Short mmCIF file of C-alpha atoms in Angstrom, two decimals:
data_model
loop_
_atom_site.label_atom_id
_atom_site.label_comp_id
_atom_site.label_asym_id
_atom_site.label_seq_id
_atom_site.Cartn_x
_atom_site.Cartn_y
_atom_site.Cartn_z
CA MET A 1 -11.58 -10.90 -22.11
CA LEU A 2 -10.23 -7.46 -22.06
CA ARG A 3 -10.77 -6.95 -26.16
CA PHE A 4 -13.28 -8.35 -25.35
CA PHE A 5 -15.02 -5.83 -22.96
CA LEU A 6 -13.34 -2.71 -25.34
CA PHE A 7 -14.70 -4.63 -28.42
CA PHE A 8 -18.16 -4.06 -26.92
CA PHE A 9 -17.20 -0.95 -25.26
CA LEU A 10 -16.28 1.18 -28.91
CA PHE A 11 -18.74 -0.53 -31.24
CA PRO A 12 -22.17 -1.40 -29.92
CA SER A 13 -23.66 -1.39 -32.59
CA LEU A 14 -21.08 -4.06 -34.81
CA ALA A 15 -21.89 -6.99 -31.44
CA PHE A 16 -24.05 -9.28 -30.73
CA SER A 17 -26.85 -7.13 -30.60
CA GLN A 18 -30.77 -9.04 -28.67
CA MET A 19 -32.42 -5.81 -27.45
CA THR A 20 -32.55 -2.90 -27.74
CA LEU A 21 -34.03 -0.38 -25.17
CA PHE A 22 -37.07 2.07 -26.10
CA PRO A 23 -37.12 5.69 -23.61
CA GLN A 24 -41.02 7.09 -24.02
CA VAL A 25 -42.60 9.15 -21.89
CA GLY A 26 -45.78 8.22 -22.89
CA LEU A 27 -45.73 7.70 -26.06
CA GLU A 28 -43.52 9.93 -27.34
CA ARG A 29 -39.89 8.72 -27.52
CA PHE A 30 -37.41 10.46 -24.82
CA GLU A 31 -35.03 12.78 -25.58
CA LEU A 32 -32.14 14.64 -23.83
CA HIS A 33 -33.24 18.73 -23.10
CA GLN A 34 -36.79 18.48 -24.05
CA LEU A 35 -39.36 19.68 -21.71
CA TYR A 36 -41.84 17.00 -20.28
CA SER A 37 -45.37 17.74 -18.21
CA ARG A 38 -45.95 15.80 -15.30
CA PRO A 39 -49.34 15.06 -14.14
CA ASP A 40 -48.42 17.89 -10.94
CA GLY A 41 -48.49 20.56 -14.18
CA ASP A 42 -44.48 20.82 -13.95
CA SER A 43 -41.86 20.17 -16.30
CA ILE A 44 -38.82 18.41 -16.81
CA ARG A 45 -36.26 18.57 -18.30
CA ILE A 46 -33.37 16.14 -18.57
CA ASP A 47 -29.74 17.27 -19.57
CA GLN A 48 -27.53 14.06 -18.97
CA PHE A 49 -28.81 10.12 -18.69
CA LYS A 50 -26.61 7.42 -17.85
CA TRP A 51 -26.29 4.25 -16.61
CA TYR A 52 -25.09 1.43 -15.71
CA MET A 53 -26.47 -2.65 -17.42
CA SER A 54 -24.80 -5.62 -16.06
CA THR A 55 -25.72 -8.90 -16.78
CA VAL A 56 -24.36 -12.70 -14.84
CA LEU A 57 -21.87 -12.96 -17.09
CA GLY A 58 -19.66 -10.03 -15.14
CA GLU A 59 -20.73 -8.47 -18.98
CA ILE A 60 -20.75 -4.36 -18.38
CA TYR A 61 -22.63 -1.42 -19.75
CA LEU A 62 -22.96 2.16 -20.26
CA VAL A 63 -25.87 3.46 -21.47
CA ASP A 64 -25.22 7.01 -22.42
CA ALA A 65 -28.75 9.25 -23.98
CA SER A 66 -26.68 11.05 -25.87
CA ASP A 67 -25.67 8.50 -27.78
CA PRO A 68 -28.85 6.00 -28.40
CA THR A 69 -26.24 4.27 -30.56
CA THR A 70 -25.90 2.75 -26.81
CA TYR A 71 -29.47 1.42 -26.86
CA ALA A 72 -28.69 -1.68 -28.21
CA LEU A 73 -27.08 -3.49 -25.61
CA PRO A 74 -24.19 -5.96 -26.17
CA PHE A 75 -25.18 -8.65 -23.43
CA LEU A 76 -24.53 -12.13 -24.59
CA SER A 77 -26.20 -13.48 -21.50
CA LYS A 78 -29.27 -13.10 -21.24
CA GLU A 79 -29.54 -12.07 -17.41
CA ILE A 80 -29.36 -8.65 -17.56
CA GLN A 81 -29.25 -6.66 -13.94
CA LEU A 82 -30.27 -3.17 -14.03
CA GLY A 83 -27.08 -0.94 -11.81
CA LEU A 84 -23.20 -2.78 -10.89
CA ASP A 85 -22.45 -5.70 -8.06
CA SER A 86 -19.77 -5.43 -5.82
CA THR A 87 -17.30 -6.73 -6.95
CA ALA A 88 -17.91 -4.79 -10.66
CA ASN A 89 -17.60 -2.14 -8.02
CA THR A 90 -14.40 -3.14 -7.07
CA ALA A 91 -13.17 -4.38 -9.88
CA GLY A 92 -10.05 -2.14 -9.99
CA ARG A 93 -9.77 -1.81 -13.06
CA PHE A 94 -10.29 1.10 -15.14
CA ASP A 95 -10.71 0.35 -18.86
CA GLY A 96 -13.59 0.45 -21.21
CA ALA A 97 -16.16 0.60 -19.17
CA TYR A 98 -15.08 0.52 -16.61
CA ASP A 99 -13.44 4.16 -17.35
CA PRO A 100 -13.20 7.30 -15.13
CA LEU A 101 -13.15 9.12 -17.63
CA LEU A 102 -16.57 8.54 -18.27
CA GLY A 103 -17.83 10.41 -15.54
CA MET A 104 -18.85 7.19 -12.88
CA TYR A 105 -16.41 6.50 -11.32
CA TRP A 106 -16.41 7.44 -7.18
CA ALA A 107 -12.69 8.01 -7.19
CA TRP A 108 -12.99 8.97 -3.05
CA ASN A 109 -14.82 6.43 -2.28
CA THR A 110 -14.38 3.46 -4.77
CA GLY A 111 -17.37 2.64 -6.41
CA TYR A 112 -19.39 3.75 -9.46
CA ILE A 113 -22.15 6.16 -10.13
CA HIS A 114 -24.71 3.28 -11.36
CA LEU A 115 -27.61 6.25 -12.64
CA LYS A 116 -26.40 9.36 -13.16
CA LEU A 117 -29.60 12.13 -14.09
CA VAL A 118 -28.76 15.44 -14.59
CA GLY A 119 -31.87 17.92 -15.68
CA CYS A 120 -33.89 21.42 -14.35
CA LEU A 121 -37.66 21.05 -12.48
CA VAL A 122 -39.58 24.02 -14.34
CA GLN A 123 -41.93 25.15 -12.23
CA LYS A 124 -44.08 28.29 -12.26
CA GLY A 125 -41.48 29.54 -14.77
CA ARG A 126 -38.84 28.51 -11.83
CA GLN A 127 -35.91 26.60 -12.96
CA LEU A 128 -35.05 24.45 -10.53
CA PRO A 129 -32.08 22.48 -11.24
CA PHE A 130 -30.95 18.97 -9.86
CA GLU A 131 -28.44 16.71 -9.93
CA TYR A 132 -28.75 12.64 -8.88
CA HIS A 133 -25.65 10.83 -9.02
CA ILE A 134 -27.23 7.16 -7.87
CA GLY A 135 -25.44 4.28 -6.63
CA GLY A 136 -24.39 2.21 -3.58
CA TYR A 137 -22.73 -1.58 -3.55
CA LYS A 138 -23.00 -2.53 0.49
CA ALA A 139 -25.85 -3.50 2.06
CA PRO A 140 -28.22 -2.16 3.45
CA PHE A 141 -27.98 0.43 0.41
CA GLU A 142 -27.67 -1.41 -2.77
CA THR A 143 -28.40 -0.36 -5.92
CA PHE A 144 -29.01 -3.58 -7.96
CA VAL A 145 -31.60 -5.41 -8.81
CA PRO A 146 -32.13 -7.65 -11.66
CA ILE A 147 -34.08 -7.43 -14.72
CA THR A 148 -36.64 -9.79 -15.55
CA ILE A 149 -37.58 -10.09 -18.87
CA PRO A 150 -39.89 -12.18 -20.97
CA GLU A 151 -38.06 -15.12 -23.51
CA GLY A 152 -37.95 -13.50 -26.91
CA THR A 153 -37.94 -10.03 -26.10
CA LYS A 154 -36.01 -7.97 -28.82
CA ASN A 155 -37.32 -4.38 -27.70
CA ILE A 156 -37.25 -3.38 -24.49
CA THR A 157 -39.54 -0.25 -23.53
CA LEU A 158 -38.68 1.60 -21.00
CA GLN A 159 -41.51 3.75 -19.44
CA LEU A 160 -39.41 7.09 -17.90
CA GLU A 161 -42.95 8.89 -16.76
CA ARG A 162 -43.14 7.39 -13.06
CA LEU A 163 -39.30 7.76 -12.35
CA PHE A 164 -39.66 11.53 -13.61
CA THR A 165 -42.92 11.99 -11.62
CA ALA A 166 -40.44 10.04 -8.49
CA LEU A 167 -37.90 12.35 -8.50
CA PRO A 168 -37.99 14.54 -5.30
CA ILE A 169 -36.23 17.58 -6.63
CA THR A 170 -38.11 20.43 -4.72
CA THR A 171 -37.17 18.49 -1.89
CA ARG A 172 -33.67 17.23 -2.19
CA PRO A 173 -32.57 18.44 -5.90
CA ASN A 174 -29.57 16.90 -5.14
CA ILE A 175 -27.84 13.63 -3.42
CA MET A 176 -24.41 12.63 -4.75
CA LEU A 177 -24.37 10.14 -1.80
CA PRO A 178 -25.43 5.76 -1.71
CA GLY A 179 -28.19 5.78 1.05
CA VAL A 180 -32.54 5.63 0.70
CA ALA A 181 -32.85 8.29 -1.07
CA ALA A 182 -30.80 7.25 -3.96
CA GLN A 183 -32.37 3.90 -3.48
CA GLN A 184 -35.48 5.21 -4.03
CA ILE A 185 -34.45 6.76 -7.05
CA PHE A 186 -32.95 3.87 -8.87
CA HIS A 187 -36.40 2.20 -7.99
CA ALA A 188 -38.12 4.46 -9.56
CA PHE A 189 -36.11 4.00 -12.14
CA SER A 190 -36.45 0.09 -12.46
CA THR A 191 -39.80 0.08 -12.76
CA ALA A 192 -39.37 1.50 -16.51
CA PHE A 193 -38.46 -1.56 -17.27
CA GLU A 194 -41.37 -3.52 -16.15
CA MET B 1 23.05 -27.48 -23.88
CA LYS B 2 24.38 -23.78 -24.80
CA THR B 3 20.60 -22.29 -24.29
CA TRP B 4 20.29 -23.81 -20.41
CA GLY B 5 23.11 -22.77 -20.29
CA PHE B 6 22.46 -19.32 -21.26
CA LEU B 7 18.53 -19.32 -19.82
CA PHE B 8 19.86 -20.65 -16.64
CA VAL B 9 22.16 -17.46 -16.26
CA ALA B 10 19.41 -16.07 -17.18
CA CYS B 11 16.89 -17.23 -14.70
CA LEU B 12 19.70 -16.26 -11.68
CA GLY B 13 19.74 -12.98 -13.71
CA LEU B 14 16.62 -12.52 -13.31
CA ILE B 15 15.81 -13.58 -10.08
CA SER B 16 18.64 -11.77 -8.28
CA LEU B 17 16.85 -8.19 -10.25
CA MET B 18 13.64 -9.53 -7.77
CA VAL B 19 15.81 -10.23 -4.71
CA LEU B 20 18.23 -6.96 -4.59
CA PRO B 21 15.83 -4.50 -3.40
CA GLU B 22 18.72 -1.36 -4.67
CA ASP B 23 17.01 -2.21 -8.09
CA GLY B 24 13.54 -0.88 -6.02
CA LEU B 25 11.02 -3.13 -8.12
CA PHE B 26 8.75 -5.01 -5.87
CA TYR B 27 9.98 -8.01 -3.81
CA ARG B 28 8.20 -9.96 -0.71
CA PRO B 29 10.28 -9.83 2.28
CA GLU B 30 10.52 -12.75 3.98
CA LYS B 31 7.93 -13.91 6.70
CA TRP B 32 6.04 -10.84 5.54
CA PRO B 33 1.85 -11.80 4.90
CA LYS B 34 0.74 -12.39 1.30
CA PRO B 35 0.49 -8.67 -0.65
CA LEU B 36 -3.00 -7.84 -1.56
CA TYR B 37 -1.86 -6.35 -4.75
CA ASN B 38 -3.06 -8.03 -8.03
CA PHE B 39 0.13 -8.02 -9.37
CA ASP B 40 -1.51 -10.56 -12.08
CA ASP B 41 -3.03 -7.41 -13.70
CA ASN B 42 -0.40 -5.06 -13.86
CA PRO B 43 3.21 -7.37 -14.37
CA LEU B 44 6.43 -5.08 -12.98
CA THR B 45 8.65 -5.15 -15.64
CA LEU B 46 11.75 -2.28 -14.90
CA GLU B 47 10.68 -0.38 -17.67
CA GLY B 48 7.42 0.32 -15.95
CA PHE B 49 8.88 0.89 -13.10
CA ASN B 50 10.56 3.72 -14.44
CA LEU B 51 7.85 4.95 -16.55
CA GLY B 52 5.89 4.90 -13.15
CA ARG B 53 8.73 6.31 -10.64
CA ALA B 54 9.14 9.75 -14.18
CA LEU B 55 4.99 10.23 -13.97
CA PHE B 56 5.21 10.19 -9.47
CA TYR B 57 8.29 12.79 -9.99
CA ASP B 58 6.29 15.40 -13.30
CA PRO B 59 4.16 17.91 -12.65
CA ILE B 60 2.66 17.51 -15.60
CA LEU B 61 0.16 15.17 -14.01
CA SER B 62 -1.32 19.15 -12.09
CA GLN B 63 -2.78 21.37 -14.48
CA ASP B 64 -0.48 24.08 -14.24
CA SER B 65 2.40 22.25 -14.30
CA THR B 66 3.47 23.12 -10.69
CA VAL B 67 3.17 20.19 -8.71
CA SER B 68 4.15 16.18 -8.97
CA CYS B 69 3.08 13.39 -6.18
CA ALA B 70 6.27 13.94 -5.55
CA SER B 71 5.88 18.00 -4.08
CA CYS B 72 4.15 15.77 -0.49
CA HIS B 73 5.24 12.96 -0.81
CA LEU B 74 9.24 13.00 -1.10
CA GLN B 75 11.65 9.93 -0.37
CA TYR B 76 13.80 11.41 2.30
CA THR B 77 10.85 11.44 4.67
CA ALA B 78 9.65 7.95 3.72
CA PHE B 79 7.31 9.94 0.49
CA ALA B 80 6.03 12.09 3.43
CA HIS B 81 5.48 15.68 3.84
CA VAL B 82 8.05 16.51 5.54
CA ASP B 83 7.39 19.99 8.20
CA HIS B 84 4.08 20.54 6.26
CA PRO B 85 0.80 19.50 8.88
CA THR B 86 -1.68 19.21 6.17
CA SER B 87 -0.94 18.60 1.73
CA HIS B 88 -0.37 21.17 -0.68
CA GLY B 89 -1.51 22.12 -4.68
CA ILE B 90 -1.98 23.90 -6.56
CA ASN B 91 -1.92 27.91 -6.24
CA SER B 92 -0.71 27.90 -2.65
CA ARG B 93 -4.62 25.87 -1.28
CA ILE B 94 -4.04 23.65 1.48
CA GLY B 95 -5.83 20.33 2.73
CA LYS B 96 -7.11 18.73 5.40
CA ARG B 97 -4.99 16.27 5.95
CA ASN B 98 -1.44 14.95 6.41
CA ALA B 99 0.39 13.52 3.22
CA PRO B 100 0.63 9.65 4.63
CA GLY B 101 4.15 8.41 4.11
CA LEU B 102 3.88 5.85 1.17
CA MET B 103 5.76 2.58 2.54
CA ASN B 104 4.71 -0.86 1.75
CA LEU B 105 1.43 -0.32 0.08
CA ALA B 106 0.96 -4.35 -1.38
CA TRP B 107 -0.56 -5.23 2.14
CA TYR B 108 -3.30 -2.12 2.27
CA PRO B 109 -6.37 -3.66 1.83
CA THR B 110 -8.00 0.74 2.05
CA LEU B 111 -6.07 3.54 1.26
CA HIS B 112 -6.65 7.30 2.57
CA TRP B 113 -6.62 8.05 5.62
CA ASP B 114 -10.66 7.10 5.86
CA GLY B 115 -10.14 4.17 4.28
CA GLY B 116 -12.94 5.22 1.11
CA VAL B 117 -9.88 3.66 -1.31
CA LEU B 118 -9.84 0.46 -2.00
CA ASN B 119 -7.80 0.24 -4.91
CA LEU B 120 -4.20 1.35 -5.11
CA ASN B 121 -4.06 2.11 -9.18
CA GLY B 122 -7.05 4.23 -8.49
CA GLN B 123 -5.78 6.06 -5.69
CA ALA B 124 -4.32 8.19 -7.89
CA ILE B 125 -7.17 9.57 -9.48
CA ASN B 126 -8.12 11.23 -6.27
CA PRO B 127 -4.40 13.62 -6.04
CA ILE B 128 -4.48 14.54 -9.67
CA THR B 129 -8.49 15.58 -10.01
CA HIS B 130 -8.54 17.08 -6.57
CA PRO B 131 -9.36 20.98 -6.50
CA ASP B 132 -6.66 21.28 -3.84
CA GLU B 133 -4.14 18.76 -4.94
CA MET B 134 -3.10 18.67 -9.30
CA GLY B 135 -6.83 20.21 -9.16
CA GLU B 136 -6.18 18.25 -12.90
CA THR B 137 -8.79 16.58 -14.93
CA LEU B 138 -7.60 12.71 -16.20
CA GLU B 139 -8.83 14.53 -19.94
CA GLY B 140 -6.17 16.96 -19.46
CA VAL B 141 -3.22 14.88 -17.91
CA LEU B 142 -3.92 12.26 -20.92
CA LYS B 143 -4.09 14.84 -23.33
CA LYS B 144 -0.72 16.72 -22.55
CA LEU B 145 0.94 13.05 -22.04
CA ASN B 146 -0.53 11.25 -25.71
CA ARG B 147 1.30 15.03 -26.73
CA ASN B 148 4.76 13.95 -24.86
CA ARG B 149 7.38 11.87 -27.27
CA TYR B 150 8.62 10.43 -24.21
CA TYR B 151 5.68 9.33 -22.68
CA LYS B 152 4.04 8.11 -25.98
CA THR B 153 7.19 6.00 -26.61
CA GLU B 154 7.58 4.84 -22.83
CA PHE B 155 3.84 3.58 -23.12
CA MET B 156 3.93 2.16 -26.23
CA LYS B 157 7.02 0.23 -24.96
CA VAL B 158 5.67 -0.75 -21.79
CA PHE B 159 1.72 -0.79 -22.32
CA GLY B 160 1.42 -0.76 -26.13
CA ALA B 161 -0.42 1.66 -25.65
CA ASP B 162 -1.60 4.11 -28.35
CA PRO B 163 -3.78 6.39 -27.16
CA ILE B 164 -2.18 6.12 -23.98
CA GLN B 165 -5.76 5.74 -21.81
CA THR B 166 -6.39 5.98 -18.57
CA ASN B 167 -5.93 2.35 -17.08
CA HIS B 168 -2.69 3.01 -18.76
CA LEU B 169 -1.60 5.42 -16.80
CA LEU B 170 -2.65 3.73 -13.05
CA LYS B 171 -1.32 0.83 -13.91
CA ALA B 172 2.50 2.26 -14.49
CA LEU B 173 1.71 4.88 -11.18
CA GLY B 174 1.37 1.44 -9.84
CA GLN B 175 4.07 -0.02 -11.07
CA PHE B 176 5.62 2.24 -8.71
CA THR B 177 4.15 3.01 -5.49
CA VAL B 178 3.91 -0.82 -5.00
CA SER B 179 7.44 -1.36 -5.20
CA LEU B 180 8.38 1.32 -2.69
CA VAL B 181 8.99 -1.60 -0.30
CA SER B 182 10.84 -0.75 3.28
CA SER B 183 12.23 -3.94 5.22
CA ASN B 184 15.39 -2.90 5.90
CA SER B 185 15.15 -1.08 9.02
CA LYS B 186 17.49 -2.51 12.06
CA TYR B 187 14.88 -3.96 13.77
CA ASP B 188 14.60 -6.21 10.62
CA SER B 189 18.17 -7.19 10.88
CA VAL B 190 17.47 -8.05 14.49
CA LEU B 191 14.73 -9.92 13.26
CA ARG B 192 16.94 -11.62 10.95
CA LYS B 193 19.50 -12.62 13.44
CA GLU B 194 21.92 -9.52 11.63
CA SER B 195 22.22 -6.96 14.83
CA ASN B 196 20.89 -6.62 17.96
CA PHE B 197 19.10 -3.92 20.14
CA ASN B 198 21.89 -2.49 22.78
CA ALA B 199 19.48 -2.67 25.83
CA GLN B 200 17.69 0.50 25.33
CA GLU B 201 16.29 -0.37 22.44
CA ARG B 202 15.32 -3.36 23.88
CA ARG B 203 13.72 -2.27 26.83
CA GLY B 204 11.70 0.39 24.36
CA TYR B 205 11.06 -2.72 21.96
CA SER B 206 8.91 -4.76 25.48
CA LEU B 207 7.31 -1.61 26.33
CA PHE B 208 6.32 -1.23 22.24
CA ILE B 209 4.97 -4.44 22.68
CA LYS B 210 3.54 -4.48 25.81
CA HIS B 211 1.41 -1.05 24.78
CA CYS B 212 1.35 -0.22 20.76
CA ASN B 213 1.70 -3.85 18.76
CA GLN B 214 -2.09 -4.36 19.23
CA CYS B 215 -3.01 -1.38 16.66
CA HIS B 216 0.52 -0.31 15.57
CA THR B 217 1.29 -4.60 14.75
CA ALA B 218 4.41 -5.82 13.35
CA PRO B 219 5.94 -7.10 10.41
CA LEU B 220 4.07 -3.74 8.48
CA PHE B 221 3.02 -1.64 12.04
CA THR B 222 0.14 -1.57 11.67
CA ASN B 223 -3.56 -3.05 11.69
CA PHE B 224 -4.45 -1.34 8.57
CA GLU B 225 -8.08 -0.48 11.10
CA PHE B 226 -9.60 2.61 12.14
CA LYS B 227 -8.76 4.21 15.43
CA ALA B 228 -9.90 7.24 17.62
CA ASN B 229 -5.95 7.68 19.43
CA GLY B 230 -7.39 10.47 22.12
CA ILE B 231 -6.11 12.96 20.47
CA GLY B 232 -9.77 14.76 19.53
CA PRO B 233 -11.47 16.20 17.33
CA ASN B 234 -9.54 18.95 15.11
CA LYS B 235 -10.89 22.26 15.95
CA GLN B 236 -10.44 23.75 12.84
CA ILE B 237 -10.39 21.16 9.84
CA ILE B 238 -13.71 19.49 9.99
CA ASP B 239 -13.34 15.90 9.49
CA SER B 240 -15.09 13.09 10.20
CA GLY B 241 -12.84 10.91 8.33
CA ARG B 242 -13.76 7.29 8.86
CA ALA B 243 -17.75 8.12 9.05
CA MET B 244 -17.54 9.75 5.33
CA ILE B 245 -17.28 6.91 4.08
CA THR B 246 -19.49 4.51 5.55
CA GLY B 247 -22.03 7.47 7.24
CA LYS B 248 -21.87 5.10 10.20
CA ALA B 249 -22.49 7.46 13.32
CA SER B 250 -20.01 5.57 15.49
CA ASP B 251 -17.12 5.56 12.97
CA ALA B 252 -17.10 9.72 13.15
CA TYR B 253 -13.57 10.64 13.77
CA LEU B 254 -11.81 7.79 13.10
CA PHE B 255 -8.37 7.09 11.17
CA ARG B 256 -6.39 4.63 9.88
CA VAL B 257 -3.71 3.54 12.48
CA PRO B 258 -0.57 4.45 10.21
CA THR B 259 2.23 2.55 10.13
CA LEU B 260 5.39 3.70 11.73
CA ARG B 261 7.91 2.45 9.77
CA ASN B 262 10.82 5.31 8.82
CA ILE B 263 8.69 7.54 11.57
CA GLU B 264 11.33 8.74 12.50
CA TYR B 265 11.60 10.41 9.15
CA SER B 266 7.54 11.22 8.67
CA PHE B 267 6.83 13.54 11.21
CA PRO B 268 4.15 16.25 11.69
CA TYR B 269 1.92 13.20 12.78
CA MET B 270 -0.96 12.29 12.67
CA HIS B 271 -3.98 12.57 10.43
CA ASP B 272 -4.36 16.31 10.03
CA GLY B 273 -0.35 16.52 11.43
CA ARG B 274 -0.79 18.44 14.07
CA ILE B 275 2.22 16.88 16.46
CA SER B 276 5.36 17.99 15.01
CA LYS B 277 8.21 16.09 16.72
CA LEU B 278 7.77 12.51 17.97
CA LYS B 279 8.84 13.09 21.74
CA GLU B 280 5.40 15.19 21.84
CA VAL B 281 3.08 11.77 19.69
CA LEU B 282 4.87 9.76 22.97
CA ALA B 283 4.17 12.04 25.49
CA HIS B 284 0.99 11.68 23.70
CA TYR B 285 0.64 8.04 24.90
CA ALA B 286 2.42 8.33 27.22
CA ASN B 287 -0.96 9.56 29.86
CA SER B 288 -3.62 8.00 29.58
CA SER B 289 -5.49 11.65 31.07
CA ASN B 290 -4.80 12.99 28.18
CA TRP B 291 -7.00 11.02 26.10
CA GLN B 292 -9.37 12.96 24.55
CA LYS B 293 -12.69 11.57 23.43
CA PRO B 294 -13.58 9.76 21.17
CA LYS B 295 -11.41 6.64 22.58
CA SER B 296 -11.42 3.64 20.50
CA ARG B 297 -11.97 0.66 22.71
CA GLU B 298 -8.18 -0.11 22.87
CA LEU B 299 -7.28 3.37 25.03
CA THR B 300 -10.27 2.62 26.94
CA GLN B 301 -9.98 -0.68 28.22
CA LYS B 302 -6.27 1.09 29.40
CA LYS B 303 -4.69 2.94 31.55
CA ILE B 304 -0.78 4.08 30.79
CA THR B 305 2.20 6.37 32.44
CA LEU B 306 4.53 6.56 30.95
CA ASN B 307 8.04 8.10 32.87
CA VAL B 308 10.46 10.29 30.77
CA ASN B 309 13.09 6.90 31.59
CA GLU B 310 9.93 4.88 29.92
CA GLN B 311 9.21 7.49 26.81
CA LYS B 312 12.49 7.63 26.00
CA ASP B 313 13.00 4.21 25.59
CA LEU B 314 10.19 3.75 23.50
CA LEU B 315 11.75 6.73 21.07
CA SER B 316 15.19 4.22 20.54
CA PHE B 317 12.85 1.41 20.12
CA LEU B 318 11.34 3.61 17.34
CA LYS B 319 13.88 4.57 16.14
CA THR B 320 15.03 1.55 14.96
CA LEU B 321 12.15 0.88 12.94
CA SER B 322 14.06 3.91 10.17
CA ASP B 323 15.49 1.90 6.64
CA LYS B 324 17.97 4.25 5.24
CA GLN B 325 18.13 1.68 2.04
CA PHE B 326 15.28 2.42 1.84
CA LEU B 327 15.24 6.89 2.48
CA PHE B 328 18.20 6.60 0.29
CA ASN B 329 17.71 4.03 -2.46
CA GLN B 330 18.57 5.32 -5.70
CA ALA B 331 15.97 3.61 -7.57
CA PHE B 332 13.19 5.53 -5.85
CA ARG B 333 15.09 9.11 -6.16
CA PHE B 334 13.80 11.94 -9.44
CA PRO B 335 14.56 10.17 -11.87
CA ARG B 336 17.10 11.36 -15.06
CA LYS B 337 15.48 11.07 -18.01
#
């Protein structure tokens, strides 16, 4: 089992990939460190963008925009979830995709960051940095949803505009704890999969 | 036939390794509940235990190689930090909480004074990476360990690990810390009918059952719950305790009920180490009019007045929870490589 996970973690592109993510902003392919304009006239730049996906079989996988090969999902199961369930959060294992080295582990309050989004809002020439560590597996603040994917889908387009617009950067530039605000961002991200 | 005889002797040897606490490896004392630690995920071996011990005593885990786990967790004080109200880290930095004694960790459903950590193996990440403690990164530690010939060899032997990764480091430390079992105090020997309480200890024991056992429940002498014991919030250090983990206002200023095993040696007391002597702790509990808010249910239901003699009786019972075999067990000492 362990080797299985390691295999997926180390060689995602070699695994039995059935589906590939295509993050997009409008018609453009999404890239880190690039400025995208928002409907309100401001621009947004993303410097770190990582999130966990999992399946009902207990497979967990970290997608990291800094390494687009991770967009190929190496899952056996087609029942995909965004985020991690409580079992994965409290598994107490630290290998493969569970390794705290990946920068997604909350050591002092056991659990994983399900979505890490770090960047900058450019507003009238001003730069407003933001940092969102979005997670939570305890009711009522779970950040974990099943993703419905139509039969036969190979390419999953992620429309990120709604997420970028929904970020409360001017009012809450930093969110590092589970709660309502974290859930709202996570929800906005999950709509990208629709 | 010869093979069977050999196997029998080998089995006996293995069993004796498991029963004899002197060798240091984890054992489950008779009549104790089932441990919660996942031994299947991290099967203990003597090599693994010794590797964990070497790491526990090695300042290599800290950013500037000055602080080891043992800096704040000394064996002779039941792996607590003697004389330091709160823990000390690199560059003389001072933490917010008292370094608790380490023992019987296999039975802990959660760790830390606020219960934020759910897994003994994962606990070590906190002191290693906390800026007020070892101030190191996991990347940094692994880099140092992977350059060290002793650790390269030992991790290979124990986990077949090359390179050494996070989970190997945490499992090795876990093998040592989970093995810190204390179950050979006078109290335990009385329970096993190997010795008897004297009259004062016996009086203290009845007082204990009446007033303390509800939270400091035997055999682990804690019920692992989070309580406010009437000492009131610390006025210098802002620390809302359990509420930081749960986000619930009702959990503000609650801290874990600590074990009373080896309590005679694990001073100073309370989550912030604000009380230095055990008899002062007893004086706090002995008079319910001392208790400040917030107070947990167990205290609001109660009115206690214990006179000086009763406090002495209680103290003499508490001293029967000291386990010299544990405090002086050679297997837990600083290793000579």
